[in-house]
Amino acid sequence: MNIHESEKIAGILEYMGYLACENEEDADIIVFNTCCIRDNAEKRALGNIGAVKHLKKLKPELITAVAGCMTQQDGAGLNLRNKYPYVDIVLGTNNLFELENCIQKLKNSKKKSVLIDPNERPEVLENEKVYRTSGCNAWLNIMYGCNNFCTYCIVPYVRGRERSRKMANIIDEFKSLVDQGYKEITLLGQNVNSYGHDLDDGSNFAKLLEEVAKIDGKHRIRFMTSHPKDLNLDVIDIISQSPNICNNIHLPIQSGSNKILKLMNRHYTREYYLDTIDAIKAKIPDCGITTDLMVGFPYEEEEDFEDTLDIVRKVKYSSAFTFIYSVRKGTKAAQMPQIAPEVSKNRITRLIAEQNKITKELSRGYEGKVFEVLCEDVAPKKEGFVCGRTDSGRMVTFQGDKSLIGEFVNVKINKSQSASLFGELTEEK
Ligand code: SAH
Ligand code: SF4
């Protein structure tokens, strides 16, 4: 979501005639797109903003702007103005489109801007300018905001309520991405399964998936993120019936303990979640299932954590994002008694070790088999090699050159190392 938002910022700048540069010393304008989901994301953003001070001294005409969800927190705009006076423009999540005006105003009359609307703006912007940076993959927003108010999460406060784009607009953008040659299109939303609930035209996520799956061409469709309470059998059926929708579902469970899930306001139990996983595995046997897991949530005891480990063993995720719970001011969980940091650290280490064991075991199951891979990039730090993902979302490295990027190729896996798969091009299917 954030990468795509940065692409929209870059799209506005490109439209204004700016070109992307490699080094910040060469830049005429630097825009920070911030995230405040966890404390470390926020600290990193502030550290990076602080580092611009010396650049501004060297080059006073440098324009600096801060956008993204961090600015939308209570008092954040003023705080940024006071603590980082060399920041020229601060834009809230709903004010991004005003970047061009703010830059013009600064250039014409040296006026700085802080524009942060409350999160009530109902309309959804269409025809935004986008400067895409993800090679043959394209991101496509289907909705914005979130209504769920998980008790740990800041997103609904900084991104506002759910707003879905009209299905016709999404389909038009999808077709145009296919026409431009993109090979993988990822539909984005905080909870894609509640797509359309705010529209009064009967649209829903299953219908949207069905429509985009009909669009001709050799390309892949992915989507994120699904909320376990809303992922339904219709969606699972459509994935299983549509060859161009990837067999890959990201289904964040957060915790395996019913007590913690309730405190998190997640609206499902571990039993309900496991039933959904069974339904996925029954309909889509080779589905890559990934998740988000959190440890150290208030009131989490050893037995709750054991429940999380148990879920990890039962589901066998192909990979998992693991987080230590981070207190976010203004959320309900911030008022709950907090767990000692060393307990959380111990749990996350054990959780990562458990997941790594499973990832390694699943990786071994890929050895000797042939998969269709979309070649996405040159392999990092490996001359003469390229990489790409299987339909189920696993990254594979294999010998090849740049000309393969954007191509679908068959790759035989001959070695696995923890999460990494290595293979070779093959004619076999
Ligand atoms: N809408 C998505 C996720 C958005 S945030 C969903 O509901 O799944 C991505 C992940 O960040 C979440 O799944 C959660 O695991 C993590 N996260 C959110 N708030 C957090 C917090 N306060 N502390 C630690 N992790 C958090
Ligand atoms: Fe945050 Fe929950 Fe909404 Fe995801 S569903 S963005 S975790 S409030």
JSON list of C-alpha atoms in Angstrom, two decimals, residues 288-408:
[
{"chain": "A", "resi": 288, "resn": "GLY", "atom": "CA", "xyz": [0.55, -20.74, -0.57]},
{"chain": "A", "resi": 289, "resn": "ILE", "atom": "CA", "xyz": [-0.85, -19.38, 2.67]},
{"chain": "A", "resi": 290, "resn": "THR", "atom": "CA", "xyz": [0.94, -16.56, 4.46]},
{"chain": "A", "resi": 291, "resn": "THR", "atom": "CA", "xyz": [0.05, -14.60, 7.57]},
{"chain": "A", "resi": 292, "resn": "ASP", "atom": "CA", "xyz": [0.84, -11.83, 10.05]},
{"chain": "A", "resi": 293, "resn": "LEU", "atom": "CA", "xyz": [1.54, -12.81, 13.66]},
{"chain": "A", "resi": 294, "resn": "MET", "atom": "CA", "xyz": [1.90, -10.66, 16.72]},
{"chain": "A", "resi": 295, "resn": "VAL", "atom": "CA", "xyz": [3.38, -11.49, 20.11]},
{"chain": "A", "resi": 296, "resn": "GLY", "atom": "CA", "xyz": [3.36, -9.57, 23.37]},
{"chain": "A", "resi": 297, "resn": "PHE", "atom": "CA", "xyz": [-0.18, -8.22, 23.10]},
{"chain": "A", "resi": 298, "resn": "PRO", "atom": "CA", "xyz": [-1.58, -7.11, 26.50]},
{"chain": "A", "resi": 299, "resn": "TYR", "atom": "CA", "xyz": [-2.66, -10.05, 28.71]},
{"chain": "A", "resi": 300, "resn": "GLU", "atom": "CA", "xyz": [-0.80, -12.59, 26.50]},
{"chain": "A", "resi": 301, "resn": "GLU", "atom": "CA", "xyz": [0.29, -15.43, 28.76]},
{"chain": "A", "resi": 302, "resn": "GLU", "atom": "CA", "xyz": [2.52, -18.37, 27.95]},
{"chain": "A", "resi": 303, "resn": "GLU", "atom": "CA", "xyz": [-0.49, -20.57, 27.12]},
{"chain": "A", "resi": 304, "resn": "ASP", "atom": "CA", "xyz": [-1.84, -17.96, 24.69]},
{"chain": "A", "resi": 305, "resn": "PHE", "atom": "CA", "xyz": [1.52, -17.84, 22.99]},
{"chain": "A", "resi": 306, "resn": "GLU", "atom": "CA", "xyz": [1.54, -21.67, 22.85]},
{"chain": "A", "resi": 307, "resn": "ASP", "atom": "CA", "xyz": [-1.80, -21.42, 21.01]},
{"chain": "A", "resi": 308, "resn": "THR", "atom": "CA", "xyz": [-0.12, -19.21, 18.42]},
{"chain": "A", "resi": 309, "resn": "LEU", "atom": "CA", "xyz": [2.72, -21.73, 17.99]},
{"chain": "A", "resi": 310, "resn": "ASP", "atom": "CA", "xyz": [0.10, -24.45, 17.63]},
{"chain": "A", "resi": 311, "resn": "ILE", "atom": "CA", "xyz": [-1.67, -22.58, 14.82]},
{"chain": "A", "resi": 312, "resn": "VAL", "atom": "CA", "xyz": [1.65, -22.08, 13.04]},
{"chain": "A", "resi": 313, "resn": "ARG", "atom": "CA", "xyz": [2.29, -25.84, 13.22]},
{"chain": "A", "resi": 314, "resn": "LYS", "atom": "CA", "xyz": [-1.24, -26.71, 12.09]},
{"chain": "A", "resi": 315, "resn": "VAL", "atom": "CA", "xyz": [-1.56, -24.32, 9.15]},
{"chain": "A", "resi": 316, "resn": "LYS", "atom": "CA", "xyz": [2.04, -24.64, 7.85]},
{"chain": "A", "resi": 317, "resn": "TYR", "atom": "CA", "xyz": [2.32, -21.13, 6.45]},
{"chain": "A", "resi": 318, "resn": "SER", "atom": "CA", "xyz": [4.71, -20.73, 3.53]},
{"chain": "A", "resi": 319, "resn": "SER", "atom": "CA", "xyz": [5.94, -17.61, 5.32]},
{"chain": "A", "resi": 320, "resn": "ALA", "atom": "CA", "xyz": [4.82, -15.21, 8.03]},
{"chain": "A", "resi": 321, "resn": "PHE", "atom": "CA", "xyz": [5.40, -11.61, 9.00]},
{"chain": "A", "resi": 322, "resn": "THR", "atom": "CA", "xyz": [6.07, -11.60, 12.72]},
{"chain": "A", "resi": 323, "resn": "PHE", "atom": "CA", "xyz": [5.77, -8.54, 14.92]},
{"chain": "A", "resi": 324, "resn": "ILE", "atom": "CA", "xyz": [6.17, -7.56, 18.55]},
{"chain": "A", "resi": 325, "resn": "TYR", "atom": "CA", "xyz": [3.06, -5.65, 19.59]},
{"chain": "A", "resi": 326, "resn": "SER", "atom": "CA", "xyz": [3.80, -1.93, 19.58]},
{"chain": "A", "resi": 327, "resn": "VAL", "atom": "CA", "xyz": [1.70, 0.51, 21.63]},
{"chain": "A", "resi": 328, "resn": "ARG", "atom": "CA", "xyz": [-0.09, 3.05, 19.43]},
{"chain": "A", "resi": 329, "resn": "LYS", "atom": "CA", "xyz": [-1.40, 6.15, 21.17]},
{"chain": "A", "resi": 330, "resn": "GLY", "atom": "CA", "xyz": [-5.16, 6.58, 20.89]},
{"chain": "A", "resi": 331, "resn": "THR", "atom": "CA", "xyz": [-5.94, 2.89, 20.33]},
{"chain": "A", "resi": 332, "resn": "LYS", "atom": "CA", "xyz": [-7.87, 0.81, 22.89]},
{"chain": "A", "resi": 333, "resn": "ALA", "atom": "CA", "xyz": [-4.99, -1.57, 23.59]},
{"chain": "A", "resi": 334, "resn": "ALA", "atom": "CA", "xyz": [-2.79, 1.34, 24.62]},
{"chain": "A", "resi": 335, "resn": "GLN", "atom": "CA", "xyz": [-4.88, 1.51, 27.79]},
{"chain": "A", "resi": 336, "resn": "MET", "atom": "CA", "xyz": [-4.39, -2.17, 28.64]},
{"chain": "A", "resi": 337, "resn": "PRO", "atom": "CA", "xyz": [-1.57, -3.41, 30.90]},
{"chain": "A", "resi": 338, "resn": "GLN", "atom": "CA", "xyz": [1.56, -3.97, 28.82]},
{"chain": "A", "resi": 339, "resn": "ILE", "atom": "CA", "xyz": [3.78, -7.06, 28.71]},
{"chain": "A", "resi": 340, "resn": "ALA", "atom": "CA", "xyz": [7.45, -6.86, 29.73]},
{"chain": "A", "resi": 341, "resn": "PRO", "atom": "CA", "xyz": [9.63, -6.31, 26.62]},
{"chain": "A", "resi": 342, "resn": "GLU", "atom": "CA", "xyz": [11.95, -9.25, 27.44]},
{"chain": "A", "resi": 343, "resn": "VAL", "atom": "CA", "xyz": [8.94, -11.61, 27.45]},
{"chain": "A", "resi": 344, "resn": "SER", "atom": "CA", "xyz": [7.91, -10.38, 24.00]},
{"chain": "A", "resi": 345, "resn": "LYS", "atom": "CA", "xyz": [11.47, -10.70, 22.69]},
{"chain": "A", "resi": 346, "resn": "ASN", "atom": "CA", "xyz": [11.72, -14.26, 23.94]},
{"chain": "A", "resi": 347, "resn": "ARG", "atom": "CA", "xyz": [8.40, -15.15, 22.30]},
{"chain": "A", "resi": 348, "resn": "ILE", "atom": "CA", "xyz": [9.20, -13.60, 18.95]},
{"chain": "A", "resi": 349, "resn": "THR", "atom": "CA", "xyz": [12.51, -15.49, 18.79]},
{"chain": "A", "resi": 350, "resn": "ARG", "atom": "CA", "xyz": [10.71, -18.78, 19.47]},
{"chain": "A", "resi": 351, "resn": "LEU", "atom": "CA", "xyz": [7.97, -17.94, 16.99]},
{"chain": "A", "resi": 352, "resn": "ILE", "atom": "CA", "xyz": [10.43, -17.10, 14.21]},
{"chain": "A", "resi": 353, "resn": "ALA", "atom": "CA", "xyz": [12.36, -20.33, 14.89]},
{"chain": "A", "resi": 354, "resn": "GLU", "atom": "CA", "xyz": [9.14, -22.36, 14.63]},
{"chain": "A", "resi": 355, "resn": "GLN", "atom": "CA", "xyz": [8.07, -20.70, 11.38]},
{"chain": "A", "resi": 356, "resn": "ASN", "atom": "CA", "xyz": [11.57, -21.06, 9.90]},
{"chain": "A", "resi": 357, "resn": "LYS", "atom": "CA", "xyz": [11.44, -24.79, 10.58]},
{"chain": "A", "resi": 358, "resn": "ILE", "atom": "CA", "xyz": [8.16, -25.02, 8.65]},
{"chain": "A", "resi": 359, "resn": "THR", "atom": "CA", "xyz": [9.34, -22.82, 5.78]},
{"chain": "A", "resi": 360, "resn": "LYS", "atom": "CA", "xyz": [12.43, -25.05, 5.45]},
{"chain": "A", "resi": 361, "resn": "GLU", "atom": "CA", "xyz": [10.32, -28.20, 5.44]},
{"chain": "A", "resi": 362, "resn": "LEU", "atom": "CA", "xyz": [7.94, -26.78, 2.80]},
{"chain": "A", "resi": 363, "resn": "SER", "atom": "CA", "xyz": [10.89, -25.60, 0.70]},
{"chain": "A", "resi": 364, "resn": "ARG", "atom": "CA", "xyz": [12.23, -29.14, 0.55]},
{"chain": "A", "resi": 365, "resn": "GLY", "atom": "CA", "xyz": [8.89, -30.22, -0.92]},
{"chain": "A", "resi": 366, "resn": "TYR", "atom": "CA", "xyz": [9.57, -27.95, -3.94]},
{"chain": "A", "resi": 367, "resn": "GLU", "atom": "CA", "xyz": [12.81, -29.76, -4.85]},
{"chain": "A", "resi": 368, "resn": "GLY", "atom": "CA", "xyz": [12.75, -31.73, -8.11]},
{"chain": "A", "resi": 369, "resn": "LYS", "atom": "CA", "xyz": [9.47, -30.15, -9.24]},
{"chain": "A", "resi": 370, "resn": "VAL", "atom": "CA", "xyz": [8.82, -27.76, -12.14]},
{"chain": "A", "resi": 371, "resn": "PHE", "atom": "CA", "xyz": [6.97, -24.48, -11.64]},
{"chain": "A", "resi": 372, "resn": "GLU", "atom": "CA", "xyz": [5.89, -21.66, -13.87]},
{"chain": "A", "resi": 373, "resn": "VAL", "atom": "CA", "xyz": [7.73, -18.58, -12.65]},
{"chain": "A", "resi": 374, "resn": "LEU", "atom": "CA", "xyz": [7.20, -14.96, -13.60]},
{"chain": "A", "resi": 375, "resn": "CYS", "atom": "CA", "xyz": [10.73, -13.58, -13.92]},
{"chain": "A", "resi": 376, "resn": "GLU", "atom": "CA", "xyz": [10.62, -10.29, -12.05]},
{"chain": "A", "resi": 377, "resn": "ASP", "atom": "CA", "xyz": [14.16, -8.97, -11.61]},
{"chain": "A", "resi": 378, "resn": "VAL", "atom": "CA", "xyz": [17.88, -9.65, -11.61]},
{"chain": "A", "resi": 379, "resn": "ALA", "atom": "CA", "xyz": [18.88, -11.59, -8.50]},
{"chain": "A", "resi": 380, "resn": "PRO", "atom": "CA", "xyz": [20.33, -9.38, -5.79]},
{"chain": "A", "resi": 381, "resn": "LYS", "atom": "CA", "xyz": [24.14, -9.74, -5.54]},
{"chain": "A", "resi": 382, "resn": "LYS", "atom": "CA", "xyz": [24.24, -12.71, -7.91]},
{"chain": "A", "resi": 383, "resn": "GLU", "atom": "CA", "xyz": [25.68, -11.88, -11.32]},
{"chain": "A", "resi": 384, "resn": "GLY", "atom": "CA", "xyz": [24.11, -13.84, -14.19]},
{"chain": "A", "resi": 385, "resn": "PHE", "atom": "CA", "xyz": [21.04, -14.85, -12.15]},
{"chain": "A", "resi": 386, "resn": "VAL", "atom": "CA", "xyz": [17.45, -13.65, -12.13]},
{"chain": "A", "resi": 387, "resn": "CYS", "atom": "CA", "xyz": [14.54, -14.23, -9.77]},
{"chain": "A", "resi": 388, "resn": "GLY", "atom": "CA", "xyz": [10.79, -14.50, -9.83]},
{"chain": "A", "resi": 389, "resn": "ARG", "atom": "CA", "xyz": [7.87, -16.07, -8.03]},
{"chain": "A", "resi": 390, "resn": "THR", "atom": "CA", "xyz": [5.83, -19.19, -8.40]},
{"chain": "A", "resi": 391, "resn": "ASP", "atom": "CA", "xyz": [2.05, -18.89, -8.58]},
{"chain": "A", "resi": 392, "resn": "SER", "atom": "CA", "xyz": [1.94, -19.72, -4.86]},
{"chain": "A", "resi": 393, "resn": "GLY", "atom": "CA", "xyz": [4.21, -16.76, -4.11]},
{"chain": "A", "resi": 394, "resn": "ARG", "atom": "CA", "xyz": [7.58, -18.46, -3.48]},
{"chain": "A", "resi": 395, "resn": "MET", "atom": "CA", "xyz": [10.67, -16.63, -4.73]},
{"chain": "A", "resi": 396, "resn": "VAL", "atom": "CA", "xyz": [12.99, -18.66, -6.98]},
{"chain": "A", "resi": 397, "resn": "THR", "atom": "CA", "xyz": [16.51, -17.75, -8.16]},
{"chain": "A", "resi": 398, "resn": "PHE", "atom": "CA", "xyz": [17.81, -19.19, -11.43]},
{"chain": "A", "resi": 399, "resn": "GLN", "atom": "CA", "xyz": [20.43, -18.60, -14.09]},
{"chain": "A", "resi": 400, "resn": "GLY", "atom": "CA", "xyz": [19.36, -16.17, -16.77]},
{"chain": "A", "resi": 401, "resn": "ASP", "atom": "CA", "xyz": [19.74, -12.64, -18.04]},
{"chain": "A", "resi": 402, "resn": "LYS", "atom": "CA", "xyz": [17.73, -9.44, -17.94]},
{"chain": "A", "resi": 403, "resn": "SER", "atom": "CA", "xyz": [15.90, -10.27, -21.17]},
{"chain": "A", "resi": 404, "resn": "LEU", "atom": "CA", "xyz": [13.79, -12.76, -19.20]},
{"chain": "A", "resi": 405, "resn": "ILE", "atom": "CA", "xyz": [12.30, -10.08, -16.96]},
{"chain": "A", "resi": 406, "resn": "GLY", "atom": "CA", "xyz": [8.53, -9.95, -17.50]},
{"chain": "A", "resi": 407, "resn": "GLU", "atom": "CA", "xyz": [8.47, -13.44, -19.05]},
{"chain": "A", "resi": 408, "resn": "PHE", "atom": "CA", "xyz": [6.73, -16.56, -17.75]}
]
